Each structure stands twice: as C-alpha cells, then as structure tokens.
PDB file of C-alpha atoms in Angstrom:
ATOM      1  CA  UNK A 218     -61.359 -65.740 129.376  1.00  0.00           C
ATOM      2  CA  UNK A 219     -59.785 -66.618 126.051  1.00  0.00           C
ATOM      3  CA  UNK A 220     -58.345 -63.131 125.497  1.00  0.00           C
ATOM      4  CA  UNK A 221     -57.519 -61.551 128.892  1.00  0.00           C
ATOM      5  CA  UNK A 222     -54.856 -59.250 127.390  1.00  0.00           C
ATOM      6  CA  UNK A 223     -57.481 -57.655 125.130  1.00  0.00           C
ATOM      7  CA  UNK A 224     -59.856 -57.194 128.055  1.00  0.00           C
ATOM      8  CA  UNK A 225     -57.197 -55.495 130.155  1.00  0.00           C
ATOM      9  CA  UNK A 226     -56.286 -53.154 127.279  1.00  0.00           C
ATOM     10  CA  UNK A 227     -59.940 -52.142 126.760  1.00  0.00           C
ATOM     11  CA  UNK A 228     -60.166 -51.324 130.425  1.00  0.00           C
ATOM     12  CA  UNK A 229     -57.097 -49.120 130.181  1.00  0.00           C
ATOM     13  CA  UNK A 230     -54.892 -51.451 132.218  1.00  0.00           C
ATOM     14  CA  UNK A 231     -52.370 -52.105 129.414  1.00  0.00           C
ATOM     15  CA  UNK A 232     -50.879 -49.686 126.972  1.00  0.00           C
ATOM     16  CA  UNK A 233     -51.019 -51.860 123.821  1.00  0.00           C
ATOM     17  CA  UNK A 234     -52.635 -55.108 122.595  1.00  0.00           C
ATOM     18  CA  UNK A 235     -51.453 -56.926 119.532  1.00  0.00           C
ATOM     19  CA  UNK A 236     -54.183 -57.039 116.863  1.00  0.00           C
ATOM     20  CA  UNK A 237     -52.314 -58.688 114.070  1.00  0.00           C
ATOM     21  CA  UNK A 238     -48.716 -58.861 112.901  1.00  0.00           C
ATOM     22  CA  UNK A 239     -47.204 -55.392 113.112  1.00  0.00           C
ATOM     23  CA  UNK A 240     -50.311 -53.622 114.478  1.00  0.00           C
ATOM     24  CA  UNK A 241     -51.429 -52.984 118.039  1.00  0.00           C
ATOM     25  CA  UNK A 242     -54.486 -51.378 119.597  1.00  0.00           C
ATOM     26  CA  UNK A 243     -53.550 -48.592 121.955  1.00  0.00           C
ATOM     27  CA  UNK A 244     -55.302 -45.993 124.053  1.00  0.00           C
ATOM     28  CA  UNK A 245     -53.963 -42.537 123.242  1.00  0.00           C
ATOM     29  CA  UNK A 246     -54.525 -39.731 125.762  1.00  0.00           C
ATOM     30  CA  UNK A 247     -57.382 -37.392 124.649  1.00  0.00           C
ATOM     31  CA  UNK A 248     -57.960 -39.512 121.503  1.00  0.00           C
ATOM     32  CA  UNK A 249     -59.159 -42.910 122.752  1.00  0.00           C
ATOM     33  CA  UNK A 250     -58.415 -46.263 121.058  1.00  0.00           C
ATOM     34  CA  UNK A 251     -56.446 -46.330 117.855  1.00  0.00           C
ATOM     35  CA  UNK A 252     -54.399 -48.713 115.740  1.00  0.00           C
ATOM     36  CA  UNK A 253     -50.634 -48.159 115.846  1.00  0.00           C
ATOM     37  CA  UNK A 254     -48.147 -49.602 113.383  1.00  0.00           C
ATOM     38  CA  UNK A 255     -45.313 -51.422 115.125  1.00  0.00           C
ATOM     39  CA  UNK A 256     -43.341 -51.819 111.879  1.00  0.00           C
ATOM     40  CA  UNK A 257     -43.129 -50.233 108.443  1.00  0.00           C
ATOM     41  CA  UNK A 258     -45.591 -51.241 105.740  1.00  0.00           C
ATOM     42  CA  UNK A 259     -45.499 -50.820 101.998  1.00  0.00           C
ATOM     43  CA  UNK A 260     -47.965 -48.405 100.396  1.00  0.00           C
ATOM     44  CA  UNK A 261     -51.126 -50.305  99.558  1.00  0.00           C
ATOM     45  CA  UNK A 262     -50.231 -53.320 101.701  1.00  0.00           C
ATOM     46  CA  UNK A 263     -53.166 -54.909 103.487  1.00  0.00           C
ATOM     47  CA  UNK A 264     -52.654 -54.796 107.222  1.00  0.00           C
ATOM     48  CA  UNK A 265     -55.929 -55.939 108.750  1.00  0.00           C
ATOM     49  CA  UNK A 266     -58.689 -58.130 107.429  1.00  0.00           C
ATOM     50  CA  UNK A 267     -61.613 -59.057 109.609  1.00  0.00           C
ATOM     51  CA  UNK A 268     -64.905 -60.885 108.998  1.00  0.00           C
ATOM     52  CA  UNK A 269     -67.909 -59.333 110.735  1.00  0.00           C
ATOM     53  CA  UNK A 270     -68.957 -60.833 114.051  1.00  0.00           C
ATOM     54  CA  UNK A 271     -72.603 -60.144 113.095  1.00  0.00           C
ATOM     55  CA  UNK A 272     -74.592 -58.595 110.208  1.00  0.00           C
ATOM     56  CA  UNK A 273     -78.242 -57.536 110.416  1.00  0.00           C
ATOM     57  CA  UNK A 274     -80.867 -55.400 108.686  1.00  0.00           C
ATOM     58  CA  UNK A 275     -81.417 -53.115 111.667  1.00  0.00           C
ATOM     59  CA  UNK A 276     -79.845 -52.188 114.978  1.00  0.00           C
ATOM     60  CA  UNK A 277     -82.595 -53.989 116.843  1.00  0.00           C
ATOM     61  CA  UNK A 278     -81.957 -57.181 114.869  1.00  0.00           C
ATOM     62  CA  UNK A 279     -78.201 -56.765 115.502  1.00  0.00           C
ATOM     63  CA  UNK A 280     -78.859 -56.357 119.206  1.00  0.00           C
ATOM     64  CA  UNK A 281     -80.745 -59.686 119.265  1.00  0.00           C
ATOM     65  CA  UNK A 282     -77.844 -61.394 117.510  1.00  0.00           C
ATOM     66  CA  UNK A 283     -75.429 -59.908 120.037  1.00  0.00           C
ATOM     67  CA  UNK A 284     -77.615 -61.108 122.940  1.00  0.00           C
ATOM     68  CA  UNK A 285     -77.606 -64.624 121.495  1.00  0.00           C
ATOM     69  CA  UNK A 286     -73.829 -64.497 120.953  1.00  0.00           C
ATOM     70  CA  UNK A 287     -73.139 -63.278 124.511  1.00  0.00           C
ATOM     71  CA  UNK A 288     -75.280 -66.126 125.914  1.00  0.00           C
ATOM     72  CA  UNK A 289     -73.583 -68.734 123.687  1.00  0.00           C
ATOM     73  CA  UNK A 290     -69.958 -67.560 123.796  1.00  0.00           C
ATOM     74  CA  UNK A 291     -69.259 -64.131 125.321  1.00  0.00           C
ATOM     75  CA  UNK A 292     -65.499 -64.498 124.705  1.00  0.00           C
ATOM     76  CA  UNK A 293     -66.171 -64.365 120.947  1.00  0.00           C
ATOM     77  CA  UNK A 294     -67.138 -60.718 121.284  1.00  0.00           C
ATOM     78  CA  UNK A 295     -64.015 -59.601 123.142  1.00  0.00           C
ATOM     79  CA  UNK A 296     -62.811 -56.846 123.247  1.00  0.00           C
ATOM     80  CA  UNK A 297     -66.277 -55.318 122.832  1.00  0.00           C
ATOM     81  CA  UNK A 298     -67.546 -56.490 126.234  1.00  0.00           C
ATOM     82  CA  UNK A 299     -66.576 -53.960 128.821  1.00  0.00           C
ATOM     83  CA  UNK A 300     -67.980 -55.094 132.123  1.00  0.00           C
ATOM     84  CA  UNK A 301     -69.830 -57.763 134.045  1.00  0.00           C
ATOM     85  CA  UNK A 302     -72.562 -59.606 132.208  1.00  0.00           C
ATOM     86  CA  UNK A 303     -75.218 -59.033 134.859  1.00  0.00           C
ATOM     87  CA  UNK A 304     -77.624 -57.630 132.261  1.00  0.00           C
ATOM     88  CA  UNK A 305     -77.026 -59.196 128.861  1.00  0.00           C
ATOM     89  CA  UNK A 306     -79.718 -57.078 127.152  1.00  0.00           C
ATOM     90  CA  UNK A 307     -78.151 -53.835 128.453  1.00  0.00           C
ATOM     91  CA  UNK A 308     -74.633 -54.955 127.454  1.00  0.00           C
ATOM     92  CA  UNK A 309     -75.844 -55.859 123.958  1.00  0.00           C
ATOM     93  CA  UNK A 310     -77.554 -52.446 123.567  1.00  0.00           C
ATOM     94  CA  UNK A 311     -74.288 -50.724 124.608  1.00  0.00           C
ATOM     95  CA  UNK A 312     -72.206 -52.822 122.194  1.00  0.00           C
ATOM     96  CA  UNK A 313     -74.515 -52.031 119.287  1.00  0.00           C
ATOM     97  CA  UNK A 314     -74.701 -48.331 120.145  1.00  0.00           C
ATOM     98  CA  UNK A 315     -70.945 -47.913 120.510  1.00  0.00           C
ATOM     99  CA  UNK A 316     -69.407 -50.299 117.979  1.00  0.00           C
ATOM    100  CA  UNK A 317     -71.790 -51.043 115.141  1.00  0.00           C
ATOM    101  CA  UNK A 318     -71.341 -49.546 111.654  1.00  0.00           C
ATOM    102  CA  UNK A 319     -74.275 -48.696 109.393  1.00  0.00           C
ATOM    103  CA  UNK A 320     -73.877 -48.823 105.631  1.00  0.00           C
ATOM    104  CA  UNK A 321     -74.919 -45.716 103.754  1.00  0.00           C
ATOM    105  CA  UNK A 322     -77.678 -47.575 101.930  1.00  0.00           C
ATOM    106  CA  UNK A 323     -79.390 -48.072 105.292  1.00  0.00           C
ATOM    107  CA  UNK A 324     -79.915 -51.765 104.547  1.00  0.00           C
ATOM    108  CA  UNK A 325     -77.256 -53.332 106.751  1.00  0.00           C
ATOM    109  CA  UNK A 326     -75.743 -52.904 110.172  1.00  0.00           C
ATOM    110  CA  UNK A 327     -72.493 -54.711 110.930  1.00  0.00           C
ATOM    111  CA  UNK A 328     -70.395 -55.455 114.010  1.00  0.00           C
ATOM    112  CA  UNK A 329     -66.650 -56.102 113.879  1.00  0.00           C
ATOM    113  CA  UNK A 330     -64.720 -57.176 116.976  1.00  0.00           C
ATOM    114  CA  UNK A 331     -61.609 -55.090 116.217  1.00  0.00           C
ATOM    115  CA  UNK A 332     -62.593 -52.638 113.467  1.00  0.00           C
ATOM    116  CA  UNK A 333     -65.642 -51.627 115.531  1.00  0.00           C
ATOM    117  CA  UNK A 334     -63.443 -50.396 118.372  1.00  0.00           C
ATOM    118  CA  UNK A 335     -61.388 -48.107 116.136  1.00  0.00           C
ATOM    119  CA  UNK A 336     -62.392 -44.453 115.778  1.00  0.00           C
ATOM    120  CA  UNK A 337     -64.975 -44.404 112.979  1.00  0.00           C
ATOM    121  CA  UNK A 338     -66.583 -41.069 113.744  1.00  0.00           C
ATOM    122  CA  UNK A 339     -65.724 -37.439 113.242  1.00  0.00           C
ATOM    123  CA  UNK A 340     -65.364 -37.168 117.009  1.00  0.00           C
ATOM    124  CA  UNK A 341     -62.494 -38.697 118.934  1.00  0.00           C
ATOM    125  CA  UNK A 342     -62.956 -42.280 120.106  1.00  0.00           C
ATOM    126  CA  UNK A 343     -63.411 -41.051 123.668  1.00  0.00           C
ATOM    127  CA  UNK A 344     -66.322 -38.846 122.582  1.00  0.00           C
ATOM    128  CA  UNK A 345     -67.893 -41.354 120.188  1.00  0.00           C
ATOM    129  CA  UNK A 346     -67.312 -44.640 121.965  1.00  0.00           C
ATOM    130  CA  UNK A 347     -67.207 -43.835 125.663  1.00  0.00           C
TER     131      UNK A 347
END
C-alpha cells in the first residue's frame, strides 16, 4: 500500500491522519470523520485544494470509472477503499454511494479522495457515510 497510515485511520485504528500542512483527518466520537486544524489559519486562507479523482454524468457512469480505477491502481483511491477487494463491483458501488457528490444542476457527479470522506450531509458522518 502506498498510504497505509490513511487506511489505518479510515478503519479507526489511528486517531489522526495528516491531510495537508496543518490539517488532519480524525474520527470524532458520535460525529464520524472530520477535518481538524492543527495550527491557526488566517481568515480566508485556502487550506485544502483537491482535484477530483473522477467526474461523470451519472452515478452509474461514475461507478464504472471507479471499477476501472480500482482494477488499474486501487491505491489511488485511498482512503475511500474500506475493505478487501474481493468484489470490485460491490466496492465501487459502496464508494459511489458513500462518497460521491452530486451538483445541484444534476449534470455531474464527482468523487474526491479526501473531500468525499468529510461530512457533506445534514446527518453526522457516521449516519451518512457508514
């Protein structure tokens, strides 16, 4: 694995995983995964910039892109992969269901490796992503 620390954190075996300078991804009791600032930032300062891992016109199309990515280089989707890759199709369906974001125009579905794991629902991460 290229990113074993991230995998352990996603499985709840570590308390924090560095995401970028000054930011870590943590699991907070009763809240799920969240970003935590490890240092002070200025108002308006950019703290995280990430290019999408995949962009598609529908969740089904995104699932097929995720299947192809898992088969070509599963490590490139860490920390989204959360178990053995016995059934790639099932793992891709789970990744798209849990971590994809749909634009309000309904025209695009996107998958981010880090941003997708952060609470992006009205429910807590544990309710929405687990």
